[in-house]
Coordinates of C-alpha atoms in Angstrom, one line a residue:
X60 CA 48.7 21.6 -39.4
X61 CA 45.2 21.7 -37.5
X62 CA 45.4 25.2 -37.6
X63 CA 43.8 25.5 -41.7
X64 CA 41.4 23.2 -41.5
X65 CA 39.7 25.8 -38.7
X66 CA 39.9 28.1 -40.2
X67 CA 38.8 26.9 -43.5
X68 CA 35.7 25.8 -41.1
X69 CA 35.2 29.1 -39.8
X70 CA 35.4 31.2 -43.3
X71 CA 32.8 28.5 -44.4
X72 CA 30.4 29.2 -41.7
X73 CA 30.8 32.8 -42.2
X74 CA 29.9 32.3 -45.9
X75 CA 26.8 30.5 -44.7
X76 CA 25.5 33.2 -42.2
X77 CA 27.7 36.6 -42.7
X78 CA 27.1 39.2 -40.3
X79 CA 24.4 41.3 -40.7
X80 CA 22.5 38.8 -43.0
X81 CA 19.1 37.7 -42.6
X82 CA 19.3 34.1 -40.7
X83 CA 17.8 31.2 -42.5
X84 CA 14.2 30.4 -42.0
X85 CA 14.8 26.7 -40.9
X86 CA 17.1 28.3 -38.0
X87 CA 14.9 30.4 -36.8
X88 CA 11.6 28.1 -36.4
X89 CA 14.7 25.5 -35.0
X90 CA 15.5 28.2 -32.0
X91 CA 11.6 28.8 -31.6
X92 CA 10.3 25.5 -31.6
X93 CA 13.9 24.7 -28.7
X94 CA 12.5 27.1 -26.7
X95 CA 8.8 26.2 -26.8
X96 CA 10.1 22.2 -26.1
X97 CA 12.0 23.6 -23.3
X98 CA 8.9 25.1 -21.4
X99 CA 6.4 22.1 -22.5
X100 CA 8.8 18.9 -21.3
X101 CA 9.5 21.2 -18.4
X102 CA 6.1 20.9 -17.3
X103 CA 5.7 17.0 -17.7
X104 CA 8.9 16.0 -16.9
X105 CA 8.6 17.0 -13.1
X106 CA 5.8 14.9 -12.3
X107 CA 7.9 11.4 -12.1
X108 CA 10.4 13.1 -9.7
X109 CA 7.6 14.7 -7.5
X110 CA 8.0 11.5 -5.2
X111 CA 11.6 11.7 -5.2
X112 CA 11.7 15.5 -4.5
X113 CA 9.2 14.9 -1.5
X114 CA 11.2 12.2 0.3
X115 CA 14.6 13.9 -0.3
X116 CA 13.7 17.7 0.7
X117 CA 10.8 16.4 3.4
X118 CA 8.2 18.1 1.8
X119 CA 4.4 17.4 3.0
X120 CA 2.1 15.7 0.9
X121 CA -0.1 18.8 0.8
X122 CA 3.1 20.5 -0.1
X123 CA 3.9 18.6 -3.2
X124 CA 1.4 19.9 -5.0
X125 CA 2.9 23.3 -4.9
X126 CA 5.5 22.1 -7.2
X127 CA 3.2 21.9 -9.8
X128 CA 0.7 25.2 -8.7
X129 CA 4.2 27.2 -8.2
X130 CA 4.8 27.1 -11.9
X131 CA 1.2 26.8 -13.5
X132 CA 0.1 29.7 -10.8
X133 CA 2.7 32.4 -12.6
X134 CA 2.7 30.5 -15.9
X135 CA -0.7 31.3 -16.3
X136 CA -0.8 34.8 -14.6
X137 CA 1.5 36.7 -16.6
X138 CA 1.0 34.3 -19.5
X139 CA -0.9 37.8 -21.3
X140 CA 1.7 40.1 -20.3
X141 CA 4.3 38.3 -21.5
X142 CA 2.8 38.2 -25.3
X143 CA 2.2 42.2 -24.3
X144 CA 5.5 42.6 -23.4
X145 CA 6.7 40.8 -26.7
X146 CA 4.9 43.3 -28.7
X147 CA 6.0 46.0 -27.0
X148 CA 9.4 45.1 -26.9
X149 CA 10.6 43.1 -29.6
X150 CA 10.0 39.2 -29.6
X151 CA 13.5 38.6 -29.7
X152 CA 14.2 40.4 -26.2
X153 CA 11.4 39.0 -24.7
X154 CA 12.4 35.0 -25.7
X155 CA 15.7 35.8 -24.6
X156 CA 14.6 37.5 -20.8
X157 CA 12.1 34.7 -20.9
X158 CA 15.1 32.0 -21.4
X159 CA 17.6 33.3 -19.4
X160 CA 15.5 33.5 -16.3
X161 CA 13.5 30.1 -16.8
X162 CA 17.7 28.3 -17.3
X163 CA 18.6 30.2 -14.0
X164 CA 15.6 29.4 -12.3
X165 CA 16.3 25.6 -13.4
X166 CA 19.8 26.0 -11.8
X167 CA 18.4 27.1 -8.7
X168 CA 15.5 24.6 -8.6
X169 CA 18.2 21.5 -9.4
X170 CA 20.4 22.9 -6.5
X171 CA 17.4 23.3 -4.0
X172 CA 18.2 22.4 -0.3
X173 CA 15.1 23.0 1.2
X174 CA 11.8 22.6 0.0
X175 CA 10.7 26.5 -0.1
X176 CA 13.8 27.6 -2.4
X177 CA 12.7 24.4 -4.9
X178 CA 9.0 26.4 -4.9
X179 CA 10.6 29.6 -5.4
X180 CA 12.5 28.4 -8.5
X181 CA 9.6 26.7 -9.8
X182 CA 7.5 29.9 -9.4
X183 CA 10.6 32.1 -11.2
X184 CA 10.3 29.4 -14.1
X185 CA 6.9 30.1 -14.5
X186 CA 7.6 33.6 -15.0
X187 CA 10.4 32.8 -17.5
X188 CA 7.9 30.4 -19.7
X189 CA 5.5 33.0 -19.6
X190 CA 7.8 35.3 -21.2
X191 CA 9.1 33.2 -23.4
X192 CA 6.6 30.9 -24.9
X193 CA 4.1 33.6 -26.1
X194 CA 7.5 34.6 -28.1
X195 CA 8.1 31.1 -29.5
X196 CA 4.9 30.9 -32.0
X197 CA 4.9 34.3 -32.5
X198 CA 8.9 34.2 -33.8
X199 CA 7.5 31.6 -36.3
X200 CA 4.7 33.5 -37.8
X201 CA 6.6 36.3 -38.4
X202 CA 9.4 34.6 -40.0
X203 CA 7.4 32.4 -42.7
X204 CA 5.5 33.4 -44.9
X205 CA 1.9 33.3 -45.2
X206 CA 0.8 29.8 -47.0
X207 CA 1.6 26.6 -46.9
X208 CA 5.1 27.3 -45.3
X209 CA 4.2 29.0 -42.6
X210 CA 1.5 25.8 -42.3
X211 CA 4.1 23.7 -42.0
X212 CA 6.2 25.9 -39.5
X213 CA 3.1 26.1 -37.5
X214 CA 2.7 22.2 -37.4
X215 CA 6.3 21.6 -36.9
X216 CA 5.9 24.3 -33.5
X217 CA 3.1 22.0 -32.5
X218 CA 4.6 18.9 -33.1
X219 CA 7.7 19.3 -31.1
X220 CA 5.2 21.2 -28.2
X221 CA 3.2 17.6 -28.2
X222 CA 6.8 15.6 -28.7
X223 CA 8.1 17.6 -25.4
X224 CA 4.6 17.2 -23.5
X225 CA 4.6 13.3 -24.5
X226 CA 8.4 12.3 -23.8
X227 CA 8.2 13.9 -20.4
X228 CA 7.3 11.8 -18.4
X229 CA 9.5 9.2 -20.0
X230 CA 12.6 11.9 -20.2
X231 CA 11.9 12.3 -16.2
X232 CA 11.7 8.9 -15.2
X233 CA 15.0 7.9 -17.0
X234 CA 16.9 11.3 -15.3
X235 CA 15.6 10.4 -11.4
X236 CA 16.6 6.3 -12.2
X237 CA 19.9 6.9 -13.6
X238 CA 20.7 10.4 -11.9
X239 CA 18.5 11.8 -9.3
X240 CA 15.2 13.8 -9.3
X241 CA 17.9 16.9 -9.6
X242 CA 18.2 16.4 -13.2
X243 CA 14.4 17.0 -14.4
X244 CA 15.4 21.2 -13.8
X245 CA 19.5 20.7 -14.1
X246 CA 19.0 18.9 -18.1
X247 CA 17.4 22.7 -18.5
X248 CA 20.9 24.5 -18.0
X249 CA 22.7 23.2 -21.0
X250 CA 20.1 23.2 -23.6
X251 CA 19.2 26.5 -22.4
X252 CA 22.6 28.2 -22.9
X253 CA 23.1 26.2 -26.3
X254 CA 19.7 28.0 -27.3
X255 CA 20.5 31.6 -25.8
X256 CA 23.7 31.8 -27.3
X257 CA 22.6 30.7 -30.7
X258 CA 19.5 33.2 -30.3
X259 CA 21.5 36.1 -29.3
X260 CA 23.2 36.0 -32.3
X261 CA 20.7 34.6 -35.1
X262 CA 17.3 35.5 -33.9
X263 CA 15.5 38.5 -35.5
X264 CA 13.8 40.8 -34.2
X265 CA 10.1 42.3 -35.0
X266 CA 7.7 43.8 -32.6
X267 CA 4.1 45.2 -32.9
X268 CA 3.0 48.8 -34.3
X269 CA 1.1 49.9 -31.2
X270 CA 2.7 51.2 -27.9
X271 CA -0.1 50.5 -25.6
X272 CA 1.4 49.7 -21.9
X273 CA 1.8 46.7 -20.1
X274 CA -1.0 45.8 -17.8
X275 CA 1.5 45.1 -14.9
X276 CA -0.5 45.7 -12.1
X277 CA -3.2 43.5 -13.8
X278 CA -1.0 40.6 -14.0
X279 CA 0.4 40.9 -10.5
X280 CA -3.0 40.9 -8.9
X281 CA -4.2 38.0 -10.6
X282 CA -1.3 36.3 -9.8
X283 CA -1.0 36.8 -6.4
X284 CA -5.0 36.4 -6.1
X285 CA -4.8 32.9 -7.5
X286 CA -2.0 31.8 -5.1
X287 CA -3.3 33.0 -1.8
X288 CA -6.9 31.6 -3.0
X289 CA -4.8 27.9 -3.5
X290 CA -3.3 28.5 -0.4
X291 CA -6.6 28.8 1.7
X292 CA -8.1 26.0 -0.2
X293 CA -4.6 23.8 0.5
X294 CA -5.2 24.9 4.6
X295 CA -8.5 23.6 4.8
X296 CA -7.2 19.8 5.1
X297 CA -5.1 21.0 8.5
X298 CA -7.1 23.8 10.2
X299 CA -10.9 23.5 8.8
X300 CA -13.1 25.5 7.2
X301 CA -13.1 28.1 10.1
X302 CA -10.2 28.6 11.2
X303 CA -8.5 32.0 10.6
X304 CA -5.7 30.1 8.9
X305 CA -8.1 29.2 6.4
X306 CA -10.3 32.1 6.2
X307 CA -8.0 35.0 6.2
X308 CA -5.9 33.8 2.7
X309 CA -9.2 32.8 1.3
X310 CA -10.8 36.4 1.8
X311 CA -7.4 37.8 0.5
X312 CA -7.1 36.1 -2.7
X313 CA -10.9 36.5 -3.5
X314 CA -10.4 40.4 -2.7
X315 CA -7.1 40.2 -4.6
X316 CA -9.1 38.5 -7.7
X317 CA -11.8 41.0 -7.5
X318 CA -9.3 44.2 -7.2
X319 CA -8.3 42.7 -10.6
X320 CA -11.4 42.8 -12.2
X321 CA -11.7 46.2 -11.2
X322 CA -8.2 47.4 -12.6
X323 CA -9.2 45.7 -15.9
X324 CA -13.0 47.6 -16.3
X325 CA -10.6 50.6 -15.2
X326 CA -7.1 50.3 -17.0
X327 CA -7.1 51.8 -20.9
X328 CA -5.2 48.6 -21.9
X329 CA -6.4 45.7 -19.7
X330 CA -4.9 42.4 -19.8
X331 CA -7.8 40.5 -19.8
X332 CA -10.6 42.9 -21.9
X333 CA -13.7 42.1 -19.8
X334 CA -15.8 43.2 -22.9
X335 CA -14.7 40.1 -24.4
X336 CA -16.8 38.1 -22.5
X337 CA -20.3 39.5 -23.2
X338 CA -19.8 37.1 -26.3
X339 CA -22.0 33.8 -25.3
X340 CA -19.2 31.6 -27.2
X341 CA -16.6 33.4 -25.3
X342 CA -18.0 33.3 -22.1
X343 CA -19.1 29.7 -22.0
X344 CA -15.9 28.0 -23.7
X345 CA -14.0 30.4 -21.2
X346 CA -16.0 28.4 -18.6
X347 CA -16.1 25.2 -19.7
X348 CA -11.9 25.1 -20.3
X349 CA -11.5 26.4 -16.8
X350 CA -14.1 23.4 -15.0
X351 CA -12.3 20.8 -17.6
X352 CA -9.1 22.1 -16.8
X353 CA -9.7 21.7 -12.9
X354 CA -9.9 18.0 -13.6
X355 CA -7.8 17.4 -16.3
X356 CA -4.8 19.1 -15.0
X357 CA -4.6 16.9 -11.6
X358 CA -4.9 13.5 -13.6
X359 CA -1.2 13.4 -13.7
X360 CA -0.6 14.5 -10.5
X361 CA -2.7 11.6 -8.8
X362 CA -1.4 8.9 -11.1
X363 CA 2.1 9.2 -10.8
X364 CA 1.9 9.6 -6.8
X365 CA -0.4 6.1 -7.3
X366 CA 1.9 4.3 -9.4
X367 CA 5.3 5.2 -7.2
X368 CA 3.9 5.5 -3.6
X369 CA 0.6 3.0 -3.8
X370 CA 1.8 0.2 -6.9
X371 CA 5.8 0.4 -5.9
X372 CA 7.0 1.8 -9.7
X373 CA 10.1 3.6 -10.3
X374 CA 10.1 6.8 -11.7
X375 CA 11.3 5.4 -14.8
X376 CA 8.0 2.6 -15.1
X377 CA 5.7 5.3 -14.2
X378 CA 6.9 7.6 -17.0
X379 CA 6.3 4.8 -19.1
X380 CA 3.2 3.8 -17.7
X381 CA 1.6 7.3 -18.8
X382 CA 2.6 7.3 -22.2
X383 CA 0.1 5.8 -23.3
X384 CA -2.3 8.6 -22.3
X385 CA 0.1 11.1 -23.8
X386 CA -0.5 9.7 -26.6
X387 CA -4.5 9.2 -26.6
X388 CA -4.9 13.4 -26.0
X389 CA -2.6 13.5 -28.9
X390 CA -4.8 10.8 -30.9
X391 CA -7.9 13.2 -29.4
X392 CA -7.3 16.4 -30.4
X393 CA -6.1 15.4 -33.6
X394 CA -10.0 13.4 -33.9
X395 CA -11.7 16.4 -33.1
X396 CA -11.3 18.5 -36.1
X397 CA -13.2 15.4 -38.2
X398 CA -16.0 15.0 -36.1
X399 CA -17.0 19.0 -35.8
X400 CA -18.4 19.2 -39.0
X401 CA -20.8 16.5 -38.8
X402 CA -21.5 16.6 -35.2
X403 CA -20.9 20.4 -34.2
X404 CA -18.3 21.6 -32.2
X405 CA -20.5 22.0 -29.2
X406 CA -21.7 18.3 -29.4
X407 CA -17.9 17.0 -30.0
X408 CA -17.1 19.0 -26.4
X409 CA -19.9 17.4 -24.6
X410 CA -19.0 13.9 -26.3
X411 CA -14.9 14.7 -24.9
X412 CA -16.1 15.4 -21.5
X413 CA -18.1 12.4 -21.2
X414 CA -15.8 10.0 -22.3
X415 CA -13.1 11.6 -19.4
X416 CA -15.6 11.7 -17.1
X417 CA -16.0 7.9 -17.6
X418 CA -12.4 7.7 -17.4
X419 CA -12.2 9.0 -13.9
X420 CA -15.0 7.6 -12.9
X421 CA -12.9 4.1 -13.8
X422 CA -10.1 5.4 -12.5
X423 CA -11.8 5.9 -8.7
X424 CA -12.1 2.5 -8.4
X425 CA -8.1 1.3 -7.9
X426 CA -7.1 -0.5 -5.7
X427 CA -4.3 -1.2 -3.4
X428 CA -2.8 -3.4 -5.4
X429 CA -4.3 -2.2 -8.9
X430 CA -3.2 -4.2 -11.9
X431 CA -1.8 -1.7 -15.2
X432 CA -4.2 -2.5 -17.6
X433 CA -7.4 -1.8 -16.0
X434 CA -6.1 0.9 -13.3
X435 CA -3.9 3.1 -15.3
X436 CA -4.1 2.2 -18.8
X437 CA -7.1 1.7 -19.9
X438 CA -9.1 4.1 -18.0
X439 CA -6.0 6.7 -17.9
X440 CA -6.6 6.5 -22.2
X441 CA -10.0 7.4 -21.5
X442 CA -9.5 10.3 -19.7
X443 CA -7.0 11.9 -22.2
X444 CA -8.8 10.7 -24.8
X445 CA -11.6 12.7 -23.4
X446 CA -9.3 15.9 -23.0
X447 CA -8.2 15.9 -26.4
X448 CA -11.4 15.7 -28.1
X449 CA -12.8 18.8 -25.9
X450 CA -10.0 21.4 -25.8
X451 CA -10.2 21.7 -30.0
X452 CA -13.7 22.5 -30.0
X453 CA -13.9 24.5 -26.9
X454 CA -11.3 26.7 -28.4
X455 CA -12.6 26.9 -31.5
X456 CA -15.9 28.2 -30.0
X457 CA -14.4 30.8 -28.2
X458 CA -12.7 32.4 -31.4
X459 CA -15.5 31.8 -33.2
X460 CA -16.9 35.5 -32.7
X461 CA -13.8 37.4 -32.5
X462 CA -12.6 40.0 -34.8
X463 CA -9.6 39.6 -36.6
X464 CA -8.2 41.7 -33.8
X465 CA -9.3 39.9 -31.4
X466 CA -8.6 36.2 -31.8
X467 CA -5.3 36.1 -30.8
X468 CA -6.1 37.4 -27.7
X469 CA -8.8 35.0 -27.3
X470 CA -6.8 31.9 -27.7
X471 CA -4.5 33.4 -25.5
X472 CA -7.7 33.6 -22.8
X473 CA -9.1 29.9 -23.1
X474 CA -5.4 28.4 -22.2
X475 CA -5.2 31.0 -19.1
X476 CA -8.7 29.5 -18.0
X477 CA -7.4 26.1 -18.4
X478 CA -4.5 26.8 -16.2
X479 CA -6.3 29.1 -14.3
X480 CA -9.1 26.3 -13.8
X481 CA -6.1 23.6 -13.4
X482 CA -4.1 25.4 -10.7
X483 CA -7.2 25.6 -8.4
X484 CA -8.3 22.4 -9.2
X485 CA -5.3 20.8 -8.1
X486 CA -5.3 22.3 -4.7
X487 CA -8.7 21.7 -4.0
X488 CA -8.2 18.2 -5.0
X489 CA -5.1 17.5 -3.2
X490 CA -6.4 18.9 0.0
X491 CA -9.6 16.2 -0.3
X492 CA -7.4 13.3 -1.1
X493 CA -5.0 14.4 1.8
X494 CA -8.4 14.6 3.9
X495 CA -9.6 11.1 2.8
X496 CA -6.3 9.6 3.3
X497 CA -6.1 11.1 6.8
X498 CA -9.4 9.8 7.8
X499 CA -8.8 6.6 6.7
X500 CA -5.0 6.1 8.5
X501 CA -6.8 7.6 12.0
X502 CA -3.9 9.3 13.2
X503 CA -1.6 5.9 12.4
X504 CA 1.1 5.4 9.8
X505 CA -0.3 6.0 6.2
X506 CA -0.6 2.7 4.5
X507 CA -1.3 2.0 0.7
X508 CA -4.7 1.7 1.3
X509 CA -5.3 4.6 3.2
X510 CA -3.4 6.7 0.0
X511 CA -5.3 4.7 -2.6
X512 CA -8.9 6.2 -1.0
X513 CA -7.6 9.5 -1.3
X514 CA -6.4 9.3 -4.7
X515 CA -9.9 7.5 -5.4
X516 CA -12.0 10.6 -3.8
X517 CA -10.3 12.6 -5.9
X518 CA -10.9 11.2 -8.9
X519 CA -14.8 11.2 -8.3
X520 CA -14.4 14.4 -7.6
X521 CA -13.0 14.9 -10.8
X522 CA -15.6 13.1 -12.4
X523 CA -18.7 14.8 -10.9
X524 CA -16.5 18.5 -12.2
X525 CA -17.1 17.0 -15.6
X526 CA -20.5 15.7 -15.8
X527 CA -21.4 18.9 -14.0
X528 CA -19.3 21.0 -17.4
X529 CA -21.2 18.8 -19.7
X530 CA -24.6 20.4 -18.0
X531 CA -23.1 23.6 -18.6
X532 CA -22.1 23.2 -21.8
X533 CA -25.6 21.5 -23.3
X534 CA -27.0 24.6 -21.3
X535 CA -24.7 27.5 -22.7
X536 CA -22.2 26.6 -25.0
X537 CA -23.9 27.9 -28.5
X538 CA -24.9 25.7 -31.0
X539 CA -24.0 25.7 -34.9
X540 CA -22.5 23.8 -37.8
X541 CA -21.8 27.0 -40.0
X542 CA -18.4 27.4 -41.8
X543 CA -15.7 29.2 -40.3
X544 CA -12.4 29.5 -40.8
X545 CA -11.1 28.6 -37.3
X546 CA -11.8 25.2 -37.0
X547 CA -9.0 23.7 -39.3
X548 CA -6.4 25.7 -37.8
X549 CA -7.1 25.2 -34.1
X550 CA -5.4 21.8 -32.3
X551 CA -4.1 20.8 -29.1
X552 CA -1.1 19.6 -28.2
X553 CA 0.0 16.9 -25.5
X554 CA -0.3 18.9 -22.5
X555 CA -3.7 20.0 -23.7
X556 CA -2.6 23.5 -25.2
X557 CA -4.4 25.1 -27.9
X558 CA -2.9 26.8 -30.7
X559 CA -4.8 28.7 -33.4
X560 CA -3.3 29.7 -36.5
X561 CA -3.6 33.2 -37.8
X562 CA -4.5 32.3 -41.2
X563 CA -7.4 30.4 -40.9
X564 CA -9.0 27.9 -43.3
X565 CA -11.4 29.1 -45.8
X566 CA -14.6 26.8 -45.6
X567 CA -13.8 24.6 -42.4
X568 CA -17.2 23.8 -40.7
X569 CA -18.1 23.2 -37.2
X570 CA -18.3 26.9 -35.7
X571 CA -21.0 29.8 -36.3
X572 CA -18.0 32.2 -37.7
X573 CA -14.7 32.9 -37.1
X574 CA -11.4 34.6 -37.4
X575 CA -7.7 34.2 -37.7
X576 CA -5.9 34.0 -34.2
X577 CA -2.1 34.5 -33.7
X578 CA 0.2 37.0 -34.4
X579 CA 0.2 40.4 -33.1
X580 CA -2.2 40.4 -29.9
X581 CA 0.9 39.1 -28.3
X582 CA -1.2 36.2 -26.6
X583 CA -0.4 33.2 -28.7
X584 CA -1.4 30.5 -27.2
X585 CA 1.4 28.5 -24.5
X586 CA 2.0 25.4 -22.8
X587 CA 0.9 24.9 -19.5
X588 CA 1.3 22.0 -17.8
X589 CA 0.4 18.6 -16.9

């Protein structure tokens, strides 16, 4: 008797999507925007649990940080090749590598025993995002059509980026109260089989025209460069300045960087195209995302270790105590396009950055026994306030020169800086809070107090990177109010990504010039991490 109805069900589902049919559209953008929501609550979701991890796998403070620079560190260095690779290959294969190895990686990282085999997953998830999520947007634009569907694929991609980057910290804190910190990478595992399997079957495929190579040694060097460098900077707290513990990684990963820039002046198909930066607007957006980025990214960091270990929260009342400030770089970026044609997109960026400088400047001044409103809240608002209003216009300055060709690949450059800008940051500032706190305990137990001054040096830290990106930005950034077509289409999601449409809007002002963005430079822009 239970036998028809099956297979009634089934002969109905193969009516719906035969084999060998095109899939619908809404399915497709569905399996996208799964896995782009994967990658972006991946990144936010860890940083409730970071306590939790630390006391349970007896990691060091100055180790917890590599939690976070693990995944941003690969993230953003193969972030490029992975929208290379997608071109190359087919879009479909490369979201589907990309998936599979960021739900293994999750696997291992949720079964973790010791603290170097939960780093080593988190750096194989980076990996896996950076395959992937150049795929996600892509998949989208090549599946709608140009217009005002595509628009609204585009928005809906963005949406559930900023829904992913928002709930995180909320998703996280109710996983580690209710489960353990294990479930912020195990949750991955079953949503990322449900995806794969539907994707195998339903995703299509398209790739680019051209058959230029992968930039693979590119990639790997910066990379690797980057993570030395973070591991020098991250020695300095325990050996100094001089010791060869600190000097030898730190001569490596600046020889490591600058091997890379000479493999890219060299290579016939560089990852990064250093020509790209004799543009002023390229250049100096490109420079001002990385210093903003520096500070920006560790915000999270330093206010969830404040709220758990320094105010006594659970994982679960500091996720909710940062929503908030999800919401405000939401609120932010979605400001920004409105005031760039009346105050210039440059002016806009140096307005963002001062209001998040005042933020952390706020912010340095908690206390041991800091009270929500006026030491999280209020100033954490301002801060991600700040973020959201300067990413929009940063970005759209950068792709305000570039060719049609080009822009895609330029989007693709101003969210590596960020990352590139954040990863860095984060150890440097970790290494001077862990300093600060040190000094402070003299050798004793570690008290609230003596955490709360780190945390604080680090956010004035934070706040003189700003003010010193707003000089550089009044000094270099270029200055018009022409129409172009980027600004419309450019926005920032929650965790401060930018996306830039490929079509572009006819007549938006704020920019000298521009040009469309995605599609087929294979660097659409990704998510990167709180």
């Amino acid at each position: 008797m239970t036998t028809m109805p099956r297979a009634a069900d089934v002969s109905r589902i193969s009516r719906l999507f035969p084999r060998g049919a095109a899939p619908p559209t809404w399915l497709v953008v569905a399996l996208a925007c799964a896995g782009q929501f994967l990658v972006v609550l991946d990144v936010s979701v860890v940083n409730v649990a970071l306590p939790s991890m630390r006391s349970d796998l007896g990691m060091s403070a100055s180790g917890l940080q590599w939690v976070v620079n693990a995944y941003a560190i690969a993230f953003a260095g193969f972030m490029l090749l992975g929208g290379r690779a997608g071109d190359l290959y087919g879009r479909k294969r490369m979201f589907l590598v990309g998936l599979a190895l960021f739900t293994l990686a999750s696997l291992c990282g949720g079964l973790a025993q010791d603290g170097w085999q939960l780093l080593l997953a988190r750096a194989v998830q980076g990996l896996g995002a950076a395959v992937l999520a150049p795929s996600t947007l892509t998949i989208v634009t090549s599946a709608v059509a140009e217009g005002a569907a595509r628009a609204r694929a585009i928005a809906t991609w963005t949406a559930v980026g900023a829904g992913g980057g928002a709930a995180g910290g909320l998703v996280g804190g109710v996983l580690v109260d209710t489960l353990s910190w294990r479930w912020v990478l195990l949750i991955n595992v079953p949503v990322g089989a449900v995806v794969l399997l539907s994707s195998l079957r339903r995703l299509p495929e398209s790739r680019a025209g051209d058959r230029r190579r992968l930039d693979l040694p590119g990639a790997v060097l910066v990379t690797a460069g980057l993570g030395v460098l973070a591991y020098g900077i991250s020695q300095t707290e325990a050996e100094g300045w001089t010791a060869a513990a600190t000097l030898v990684p730190l001569a490596a990963g600046l020889a490591l960087i600058a091997l890379f820039l000479v493999v890219e002046a060299r290579t016939a198909a560089p990852l990064m195209p250093l020509g790209l930066f004799r543009a002023r607007a390229v250049s100096s957006a490109n420079a001002a995302m990385f210093l903003s980025g520096s500070a920006m990214f560790c915000m999270w960091f330093f206010m969830t270790l404040y709220a758990q270990n320094v105010l006594g929260y659970t994982p679960l009342e500091a996720g909710l105590a940062l929503v908030p400030s999800s919401l405000a770089v939401l609120l932010g970026s979605k400001s920004a396009p409105r005031f760039m044609p009346v105050l210039g997109a440059r002016n806009v960026a140096v307005l963002g950055t001062l209001l998040a400088a005042v933020g952390f400047g706020w912010q340095s001044l908690m206390t041991a026994r800091g009270d929500y409103l006026t030491e999280i809240m209020f100033p954490g608002i301002l801060m991600m306030l700040g973020a959201g209003l300067t990413a929009t216009p940063l970005a759209a300055l950068a792709t305000s020169r570039a060719a049609p060709g080009e822009a895609g690949l330029v989007s693709g450059l101003i969210n590596t800086s960020r990352t590139m800008g954040g990863s860095l940051g984060l150890a440097v500032m970790s290494t001077i809070a862990a300093a600060r706190t040190a000094r402070v305990s003299g050798g004793g137990a570690v008290t609230p107090g003596a955490l709360t001054e780190g945390y604080a040096l680090a956010f004035r830290t934070g706040a003189g990177v700003l003010l010193g990106g707003v000089v550089l930005m009044v000094v270099w950034l270029p200055w018009g109010k022409g129409a172009g077509p980027a600004v419309a289409r450019v926005s920032t999601s929650a965790d401060g990504e930018v996306v830039v449409d490929a079509e572009g809007a006819e007549g938006a002002e704020g920019v000298e010039s521009a040009g469309p963005a995605v599609a087929s430079d294979g660097a659409a822009s990704t998510s990167l991490e709180k």
